[in-house]
Amino acid sequence: MELRYSESEEQFRAQLREWLEATLPTLSPEPGREAWPERRTWDTDWQRRLFDAGYAGLAWPSEFGGRGASPTEQLVFLEETTRARAPYVGVNFVGTLHAGPTLIAEGTDEQKSAHLPRILRGDEVWCQGFSEPGAGSDLASLRTRADRDGDDYVLNGQKIWCSFGQIADFGEFLVRTDPNAPKHKGISWLILPMDTPGIDVRPLRTVLGSSEFSEVFLNDVRVPVGNRVGAENDGWRVTNVTLSFERGTAFVSELVDSLRLVEDVAPLVTDPAYRRELGRCAAEFDGLWALTKRSISQAVRHGAPGAGAMVTKLAYSEARQRFGELCLRVLDRGALAIDGNELVEERLRTLALTIAAGASQIQRNIVSERVLGLPREPR
């Protein structure tokens, strides 16, 4: 992939920058962290503005409302929106970054037509029901059952760390459809309408005091078999498509924001040792930015990010921990003030990055076995 921008891509950048300069001042103030109905309205309004302006789903096919843009234009979009401090995808992130790309790669024509345009317009908010309290980092150990009953599955079990479960319309849920099969072979990927009877959503409180994650309890929840994405018991393969987007492209905006934060903190760093550490952080983020460009290019050509996405997630999440610790040392006693202190809030928020979307230990196993071809860990 050519890492330099062409004349047409720079023209796209200029048009986007002009739109951002005209649009951002018209936005209403961002709602409070816990005002969930208002946050949903605010985030989906931004998504609708992007859609109307032709900037939603840049890499998605045009028949589903996307722009069908080149991967380089997508990167330009992320660079410009992040540096302009435009709103992030917010409550739309599972739909636009995980579920939508998975449906494009694995969904039926009916599933794509039903959901993709609505996700892009901001008419549908999605959540994710993957993790379970008893599974830890071993996602395939999930126990939530889906027993076949005619044309329905009947779901029973519990999920945890369900992002935006309290305001979502649909969820991407992993369930066990064959309890007697080896753990990686008895799983299916389902589209779950979150207003289905039998679903109980209970928000969790994070270290920042926010509640974007929830516990979800499923008691005799009936889901049509037609809501399954992929073949029955083939959900682990579909899950890896979802995770490849989560570990690769879904961290792109995070990475661009980290480059901006490096510039923000640089004027505060006077200690020579801290300046060397900051230079290392900047070099790591720059290198990962180049690798991300390669991963996105592969995703567009082949339908899913390549091996680089697995490396990006591991390397970025650990580099971000080092950068966060450096920020706290630079702030010294100023790090005791949390509210309104972006560097401290970011440090607390990013503590979870080496766990989310697969712990670093799991990522190292994946990279060693699937990318480097090393012998599998004895089980």
CSV table of C-alpha atoms in Angstrom, one decimal:
chain,number,residue,atom,x,y,z
A,1,MET,CA,0.0,0.0,0.0
A,2,GLU,CA,1.2,3.5,-0.9
A,3,LEU,CA,1.5,5.3,2.4
A,4,ARG,CA,1.7,8.8,0.8
A,5,TYR,CA,-1.5,10.6,0.0
A,6,SER,CA,-2.4,11.3,-3.6
A,7,GLU,CA,-3.8,14.6,-5.0
A,8,SER,CA,-7.4,13.3,-5.0
A,9,GLU,CA,-7.0,12.1,-1.4
A,10,GLU,CA,-5.7,15.5,-0.3
A,11,GLN,CA,-8.8,17.0,-2.1
A,12,PHE,CA,-11.0,14.6,-0.1
A,13,ARG,CA,-9.2,15.8,3.1
A,14,ALA,CA,-9.8,19.5,2.2
A,15,GLN,CA,-13.5,18.9,1.6
A,16,LEU,CA,-13.9,17.0,4.8
A,17,ARG,CA,-12.0,19.6,6.8
A,18,GLU,CA,-14.3,22.3,5.4
A,19,TRP,CA,-17.4,20.3,6.3
A,20,LEU,CA,-16.1,19.7,9.9
A,21,GLU,CA,-15.4,23.4,10.3
A,22,ALA,CA,-18.9,24.3,9.2
A,23,THR,CA,-20.7,21.5,11.2
A,24,LEU,CA,-18.9,21.1,14.5
A,25,PRO,CA,-19.9,24.6,15.8
A,26,THR,CA,-23.6,23.7,15.2
A,27,LEU,CA,-23.6,20.7,17.6
A,28,SER,CA,-25.4,21.1,20.9
A,29,PRO,CA,-23.3,20.6,24.1
A,30,GLU,CA,-22.4,16.9,24.8
A,31,PRO,CA,-24.7,15.4,27.4
A,32,GLY,CA,-23.4,14.2,30.7
A,33,ARG,CA,-21.7,10.9,31.1
A,34,GLU,CA,-24.7,9.1,32.7
A,35,ALA,CA,-27.5,10.8,30.7
A,36,TRP,CA,-28.0,7.7,28.5
A,37,PRO,CA,-31.2,8.6,26.6
A,38,GLU,CA,-29.7,12.0,25.8
A,39,ARG,CA,-26.3,10.5,24.9
A,40,ARG,CA,-28.0,8.1,22.5
A,41,THR,CA,-29.9,11.0,20.8
A,42,TRP,CA,-26.7,13.0,20.6
A,43,ASP,CA,-24.5,10.2,19.2
A,44,THR,CA,-27.1,9.0,16.7
A,45,ASP,CA,-27.7,12.6,15.6
A,46,TRP,CA,-23.9,12.8,14.8
A,47,GLN,CA,-24.1,9.5,12.9
A,48,ARG,CA,-27.1,10.8,10.9
A,49,ARG,CA,-25.1,14.0,10.0
A,50,LEU,CA,-22.2,11.8,8.8
A,51,PHE,CA,-24.7,9.7,6.7
A,52,ASP,CA,-26.4,12.7,5.1
A,53,ALA,CA,-23.0,14.3,4.2
A,54,GLY,CA,-21.7,11.0,2.7
A,55,TYR,CA,-19.2,10.3,5.4
A,56,ALA,CA,-20.8,7.3,7.2
A,57,GLY,CA,-19.5,3.8,6.5
A,58,LEU,CA,-16.7,5.0,4.2
A,59,ALA,CA,-15.5,1.5,3.4
A,60,TRP,CA,-19.0,-0.1,3.3
A,61,PRO,CA,-20.6,-1.0,-0.1
A,62,SER,CA,-22.7,1.7,-1.6
A,63,GLU,CA,-25.8,-0.6,-1.9
A,64,PHE,CA,-26.0,-0.5,1.9
A,65,GLY,CA,-25.5,3.2,2.3
A,66,GLY,CA,-21.7,3.3,2.5
A,67,ARG,CA,-19.4,5.4,0.4
A,68,GLY,CA,-17.3,2.5,-1.0
A,69,ALA,CA,-14.3,4.7,-0.4
A,70,SER,CA,-10.7,3.7,-0.6
A,71,PRO,CA,-8.9,2.6,2.6
A,72,THR,CA,-6.7,5.7,2.3
A,73,GLU,CA,-9.8,7.9,2.3
A,74,GLN,CA,-11.0,6.1,5.4
A,75,LEU,CA,-7.7,6.8,7.1
A,76,VAL,CA,-7.9,10.5,6.1
A,77,PHE,CA,-11.4,10.6,7.6
A,78,LEU,CA,-10.1,9.3,10.9
A,79,GLU,CA,-7.1,11.6,11.0
A,80,GLU,CA,-9.3,14.7,10.3
A,81,THR,CA,-12.2,13.9,12.6
A,82,THR,CA,-9.9,13.0,15.5
A,83,ARG,CA,-7.7,16.0,15.1
A,84,ALA,CA,-10.7,18.3,14.8
A,85,ARG,CA,-12.0,16.7,18.1
A,86,ALA,CA,-15.2,15.7,16.3
A,87,PRO,CA,-17.5,13.3,18.2
A,88,TYR,CA,-16.4,9.7,18.4
A,89,VAL,CA,-18.8,6.9,17.2
A,90,GLY,CA,-20.0,6.7,20.9
A,91,VAL,CA,-23.0,4.4,21.3
A,92,ASN,CA,-22.8,3.5,17.6
A,93,PHE,CA,-19.4,1.8,17.9
A,94,VAL,CA,-20.5,-1.9,18.2
A,95,GLY,CA,-22.9,-1.5,15.2
A,96,THR,CA,-20.5,0.5,12.9
A,97,LEU,CA,-17.2,-1.1,13.9
A,98,HIS,CA,-18.1,-4.7,14.8
A,99,ALA,CA,-21.5,-6.0,13.9
A,100,GLY,CA,-21.9,-4.1,10.6
A,101,PRO,CA,-18.5,-5.3,9.1
A,102,THR,CA,-19.3,-8.9,10.3
A,103,LEU,CA,-22.7,-8.8,8.6
A,104,ILE,CA,-21.1,-7.6,5.4
A,105,ALA,CA,-18.7,-10.5,5.5
A,106,GLU,CA,-20.9,-13.2,6.9
A,107,GLY,CA,-24.6,-12.1,6.9
A,108,THR,CA,-27.4,-13.2,4.5
A,109,ASP,CA,-28.8,-10.8,2.0
A,110,GLU,CA,-31.9,-10.4,4.2
A,111,GLN,CA,-29.7,-9.6,7.3
A,112,LYS,CA,-27.7,-7.1,5.4
A,113,SER,CA,-30.7,-5.3,4.0
A,114,ALA,CA,-32.5,-5.3,7.3
A,115,HIS,CA,-29.7,-3.9,9.4
A,116,LEU,CA,-26.8,-2.2,7.5
A,117,PRO,CA,-28.6,0.9,6.2
A,118,ARG,CA,-30.2,1.4,9.6
A,119,ILE,CA,-26.9,1.1,11.4
A,120,LEU,CA,-25.3,3.7,9.1
A,121,ARG,CA,-28.2,6.2,9.5
A,122,GLY,CA,-28.0,5.9,13.3
A,123,ASP,CA,-31.5,4.3,13.5
A,124,GLU,CA,-30.1,1.1,15.2
A,125,VAL,CA,-27.8,0.9,18.2
A,126,TRP,CA,-26.1,-2.4,18.8
A,127,CYS,CA,-24.4,-3.9,21.9
A,128,GLN,CA,-22.1,-6.9,22.3
A,129,GLY,CA,-22.8,-10.0,24.3
A,130,PHE,CA,-19.6,-12.1,24.1
A,131,SER,CA,-18.0,-12.2,27.6
A,132,GLU,CA,-19.3,-14.3,30.5
A,133,PRO,CA,-18.5,-14.2,34.2
A,134,GLY,CA,-17.3,-17.8,34.3
A,135,ALA,CA,-15.2,-17.7,31.1
A,136,GLY,CA,-12.7,-15.0,31.8
A,137,SER,CA,-10.2,-14.5,28.9
A,138,ASP,CA,-11.1,-17.9,27.5
A,139,LEU,CA,-14.1,-16.7,25.4
A,140,ALA,CA,-14.8,-20.2,23.9
A,141,SER,CA,-15.6,-21.4,27.4
A,142,LEU,CA,-18.9,-19.5,27.3
A,143,ARG,CA,-21.9,-21.4,28.7
A,144,THR,CA,-25.0,-19.4,27.6
A,145,ARG,CA,-27.2,-22.1,25.9
A,146,ALA,CA,-29.4,-21.8,22.9
A,147,ASP,CA,-31.6,-24.9,22.6
A,148,ARG,CA,-33.4,-25.4,19.3
A,149,ASP,CA,-37.3,-25.4,19.6
A,150,GLY,CA,-38.9,-25.5,16.2
A,151,ASP,CA,-38.0,-22.3,14.3
A,152,ASP,CA,-36.6,-20.7,17.5
A,153,TYR,CA,-33.6,-20.9,19.8
A,154,VAL,CA,-34.4,-20.6,23.5
A,155,LEU,CA,-31.5,-18.7,25.3
A,156,ASN,CA,-30.6,-19.1,28.9
A,157,GLY,CA,-27.4,-17.7,30.6
A,158,GLN,CA,-25.6,-14.6,31.6
A,159,LYS,CA,-23.3,-12.1,29.8
A,160,ILE,CA,-21.0,-9.4,31.3
A,161,TRP,CA,-19.2,-6.3,30.0
A,162,CYS,CA,-22.0,-5.8,27.5
A,163,SER,CA,-21.3,-2.4,25.9
A,164,PHE,CA,-24.4,-0.1,25.8
A,165,GLY,CA,-26.7,-2.9,26.6
A,166,GLN,CA,-29.1,-0.6,28.4
A,167,ILE,CA,-29.9,1.5,25.3
A,168,ALA,CA,-29.3,-1.0,22.4
A,169,ASP,CA,-31.8,-2.1,19.9
A,170,PHE,CA,-29.9,-5.3,18.9
A,171,GLY,CA,-27.0,-7.3,20.2
A,172,GLU,CA,-24.4,-9.6,18.6
A,173,PHE,CA,-24.5,-12.6,21.0
A,174,LEU,CA,-22.5,-15.8,21.2
A,175,VAL,CA,-24.3,-18.8,22.4
A,176,ARG,CA,-23.6,-22.5,22.8
A,177,THR,CA,-25.8,-24.5,20.4
A,178,ASP,CA,-24.1,-27.9,20.9
A,179,PRO,CA,-23.1,-28.4,24.5
A,180,ASN,CA,-21.5,-31.8,23.7
A,181,ALA,CA,-19.2,-30.6,21.0
A,182,PRO,CA,-15.6,-29.4,21.7
A,183,LYS,CA,-15.8,-25.9,23.1
A,184,HIS,CA,-14.7,-24.1,19.9
A,185,LYS,CA,-17.1,-26.1,17.7
A,186,GLY,CA,-20.5,-25.8,19.4
A,187,ILE,CA,-21.0,-22.0,19.3
A,188,SER,CA,-23.3,-19.9,17.1
A,189,TRP,CA,-23.4,-16.1,16.4
A,190,LEU,CA,-26.9,-14.6,16.8
A,191,ILE,CA,-28.7,-11.3,16.2
A,192,LEU,CA,-30.6,-10.6,19.4
A,193,PRO,CA,-33.4,-8.0,19.5
A,194,MET,CA,-32.9,-6.4,22.9
A,195,ASP,CA,-36.6,-5.9,23.6
A,196,THR,CA,-37.2,-9.6,23.5
A,197,PRO,CA,-39.1,-10.9,26.6
A,198,GLY,CA,-36.7,-12.5,29.2
A,199,ILE,CA,-33.8,-10.1,28.8
A,200,ASP,CA,-32.7,-8.3,32.0
A,201,VAL,CA,-30.0,-5.6,31.6
A,202,ARG,CA,-28.2,-4.4,34.8
A,203,PRO,CA,-25.6,-1.6,34.3
A,204,LEU,CA,-22.2,-1.9,35.9
A,205,ARG,CA,-20.1,1.0,37.4
A,206,THR,CA,-16.6,1.5,36.1
A,207,VAL,CA,-13.6,3.1,37.8
A,208,LEU,CA,-14.6,6.4,36.2
A,209,GLY,CA,-18.1,6.2,37.6
A,210,SER,CA,-19.7,5.6,34.2
A,211,SER,CA,-22.0,2.7,33.3
A,212,GLU,CA,-21.5,1.9,29.6
A,213,PHE,CA,-21.1,-1.8,30.5
A,214,SER,CA,-23.9,-4.0,31.7
A,215,GLU,CA,-24.6,-7.5,32.9
A,216,VAL,CA,-27.3,-9.2,30.8
A,217,PHE,CA,-29.4,-12.1,32.1
A,218,LEU,CA,-31.2,-14.3,29.6
A,219,ASN,CA,-34.1,-16.4,30.8
A,220,ASP,CA,-36.0,-18.4,28.2
A,221,VAL,CA,-35.4,-15.8,25.5
A,222,ARG,CA,-36.8,-16.9,22.1
A,223,VAL,CA,-34.8,-15.9,19.0
A,224,PRO,CA,-35.7,-17.0,15.5
A,225,VAL,CA,-33.3,-19.4,13.8
A,226,GLY,CA,-33.2,-16.9,11.0
A,227,ASN,CA,-31.3,-14.5,13.3
A,228,ARG,CA,-28.2,-16.8,13.2
A,229,VAL,CA,-25.2,-15.4,11.2
A,230,GLY,CA,-23.3,-18.2,9.6
A,231,ALA,CA,-24.0,-21.9,10.0
A,232,GLU,CA,-25.1,-23.5,13.3
A,233,ASN,CA,-22.1,-24.4,15.4
A,234,ASP,CA,-19.8,-22.3,13.1
A,235,GLY,CA,-20.0,-19.3,15.3
A,236,TRP,CA,-16.4,-19.4,16.5
A,237,ARG,CA,-15.2,-18.8,12.9
A,238,VAL,CA,-17.7,-15.9,12.6
A,239,THR,CA,-16.5,-14.6,16.0
A,240,ASN,CA,-13.0,-14.4,14.8
A,241,VAL,CA,-14.1,-12.3,11.8
A,242,THR,CA,-15.8,-9.9,14.4
A,243,LEU,CA,-12.7,-10.0,16.6
A,244,SER,CA,-10.4,-9.3,13.7
A,245,PHE,CA,-12.3,-6.0,13.1
A,246,GLU,CA,-12.3,-5.2,16.9
A,247,ARG,CA,-8.6,-5.9,17.2
A,248,GLY,CA,-7.6,-4.2,14.0
A,249,THR,CA,-9.8,-1.4,12.5
A,250,ALA,CA,-11.8,-0.6,15.7
A,251,PHE,CA,-8.6,0.7,17.4
A,252,VAL,CA,-7.7,3.1,14.6
A,253,SER,CA,-9.4,6.1,16.0
A,254,GLU,CA,-7.9,5.3,19.4
A,255,LEU,CA,-4.4,5.3,17.8
A,256,VAL,CA,-5.0,8.7,16.0
A,257,ASP,CA,-6.1,10.1,19.3
A,258,SER,CA,-3.0,8.8,21.0
A,259,LEU,CA,-0.9,10.7,18.5
A,260,ARG,CA,-2.8,13.9,19.4
A,261,LEU,CA,-2.3,13.3,23.1
A,262,VAL,CA,1.4,12.9,22.6
A,263,GLU,CA,1.4,16.4,21.1
A,264,ASP,CA,-0.7,17.7,24.0
A,265,VAL,CA,1.5,16.4,26.7
A,266,ALA,CA,4.8,17.3,25.1
A,267,PRO,CA,4.9,20.9,26.3
A,268,LEU,CA,4.5,19.7,29.9
A,269,VAL,CA,7.6,17.4,29.7
A,270,THR,CA,10.8,19.0,30.9
A,271,ASP,CA,12.7,16.1,32.5
A,272,PRO,CA,15.2,14.7,30.0
A,273,ALA,CA,14.4,11.1,31.0
A,274,TYR,CA,10.7,11.7,30.6
A,275,ARG,CA,11.3,13.3,27.2
A,276,ARG,CA,13.2,10.1,26.0
A,277,GLU,CA,10.2,8.0,27.2
A,278,LEU,CA,7.8,10.3,25.3
A,279,GLY,CA,9.9,10.0,22.2
A,280,ARG,CA,9.7,6.2,22.4
A,281,CYS,CA,5.9,6.4,22.8
A,282,ALA,CA,5.6,8.6,19.8
A,283,ALA,CA,7.8,6.3,17.7
A,284,GLU,CA,5.7,3.3,18.8
A,285,PHE,CA,2.4,5.0,17.9
A,286,ASP,CA,3.9,6.2,14.5
A,287,GLY,CA,4.9,2.6,13.7
A,288,LEU,CA,1.5,1.2,14.6
A,289,TRP,CA,-0.1,3.9,12.5
A,290,ALA,CA,1.8,2.6,9.5
A,291,LEU,CA,0.8,-1.0,10.3
A,292,THR,CA,-2.8,0.0,10.7
A,293,LYS,CA,-2.8,1.4,7.2
A,294,ARG,CA,-1.6,-1.9,5.9
A,295,SER,CA,-4.3,-3.8,7.9
A,296,ILE,CA,-7.2,-1.6,6.6
A,297,SER,CA,-5.9,-2.1,3.1
A,298,GLN,CA,-6.1,-5.8,3.5
A,299,ALA,CA,-9.6,-5.6,5.1
A,300,VAL,CA,-10.9,-3.9,2.0
A,301,ARG,CA,-9.2,-6.3,-0.5
A,302,HIS,CA,-10.0,-9.5,1.3
A,303,GLY,CA,-13.0,-8.8,3.5
A,304,ALA,CA,-11.2,-9.0,6.9
A,305,PRO,CA,-8.0,-7.6,8.3
A,306,GLY,CA,-4.9,-9.8,8.1
A,307,ALA,CA,-2.5,-10.9,10.7
A,308,GLY,CA,-1.3,-7.4,11.3
A,309,ALA,CA,-4.6,-6.7,13.1
A,310,MET,CA,-3.6,-9.2,15.8
A,311,VAL,CA,-0.2,-7.6,16.3
A,312,THR,CA,-1.7,-4.1,16.3
A,313,LYS,CA,-4.1,-4.8,19.2
A,314,LEU,CA,-1.4,-6.3,21.4
A,315,ALA,CA,1.3,-3.7,20.6
A,316,TYR,CA,-1.1,-0.7,20.8
A,317,SER,CA,-2.7,-1.7,24.1
A,318,GLU,CA,0.6,-2.2,25.8
A,319,ALA,CA,2.2,1.0,24.4
A,320,ARG,CA,-0.9,2.9,25.6
A,321,GLN,CA,-0.3,1.6,29.1
A,322,ARG,CA,3.3,2.9,29.1
A,323,PHE,CA,2.1,6.2,27.7
A,324,GLY,CA,-0.6,6.5,30.3
A,325,GLU,CA,1.8,5.8,33.2
A,326,LEU,CA,4.2,8.4,31.8
A,327,CYS,CA,1.4,11.0,31.7
A,328,LEU,CA,0.7,10.5,35.4
A,329,ARG,CA,4.4,10.9,36.3
A,330,VAL,CA,4.6,14.1,34.2
A,331,LEU,CA,1.5,15.5,35.9
A,332,ASP,CA,2.9,14.6,39.4
A,333,ARG,CA,0.5,15.9,42.1
A,334,GLY,CA,-1.8,17.2,39.3
A,335,ALA,CA,-2.7,13.6,38.5
A,336,LEU,CA,-4.8,13.6,41.7
A,337,ALA,CA,-7.4,15.8,40.0
A,338,ILE,CA,-9.6,13.5,37.9
A,339,ASP,CA,-12.7,15.4,36.7
A,340,GLY,CA,-12.0,17.5,33.6
A,341,ASN,CA,-8.4,16.2,33.4
A,342,GLU,CA,-8.3,14.4,30.1
A,343,LEU,CA,-4.9,12.8,30.6
A,344,VAL,CA,-6.0,11.3,33.9
A,345,GLU,CA,-9.4,10.2,32.6
A,346,GLU,CA,-7.7,8.6,29.6
A,347,ARG,CA,-5.2,6.8,31.9
A,348,LEU,CA,-8.1,5.3,33.9
A,349,ARG,CA,-10.2,4.5,30.8
A,350,THR,CA,-7.3,2.8,29.0
A,351,LEU,CA,-6.4,0.5,31.9
A,352,ALA,CA,-8.9,-2.0,30.3
A,353,LEU,CA,-7.3,-2.0,26.9
A,354,THR,CA,-4.9,-4.9,27.7
A,355,ILE,CA,-8.0,-7.0,28.6
A,356,ALA,CA,-10.7,-5.8,26.2
A,357,ALA,CA,-11.0,-7.7,22.9
A,358,GLY,CA,-8.6,-10.4,24.2
A,359,ALA,CA,-6.1,-10.2,27.0
A,360,SER,CA,-2.4,-9.7,26.1
A,361,GLN,CA,-1.6,-13.2,27.2
A,362,ILE,CA,-4.3,-14.5,24.8
A,363,GLN,CA,-3.0,-12.2,22.0
A,364,ARG,CA,0.5,-13.6,22.4
A,365,ASN,CA,-0.7,-17.1,22.0
A,366,ILE,CA,-2.7,-16.1,18.9
A,367,VAL,CA,0.2,-14.3,17.3
A,368,SER,CA,2.7,-17.1,18.1
A,369,GLU,CA,0.4,-19.9,16.8
A,370,ARG,CA,-1.5,-18.3,13.9
A,371,VAL,CA,1.0,-15.7,12.6
A,372,LEU,CA,4.4,-17.2,13.5
A,373,GLY,CA,3.3,-20.9,13.2
A,374,LEU,CA,4.9,-21.9,16.5
A,375,PRO,CA,3.8,-25.1,18.2
A,376,ARG,CA,0.4,-24.8,20.0
A,377,GLU,CA,0.3,-24.4,23.7
A,378,PRO,CA,-0.3,-27.8,25.4
A,379,ARG,CA,-3.9,-28.1,26.6
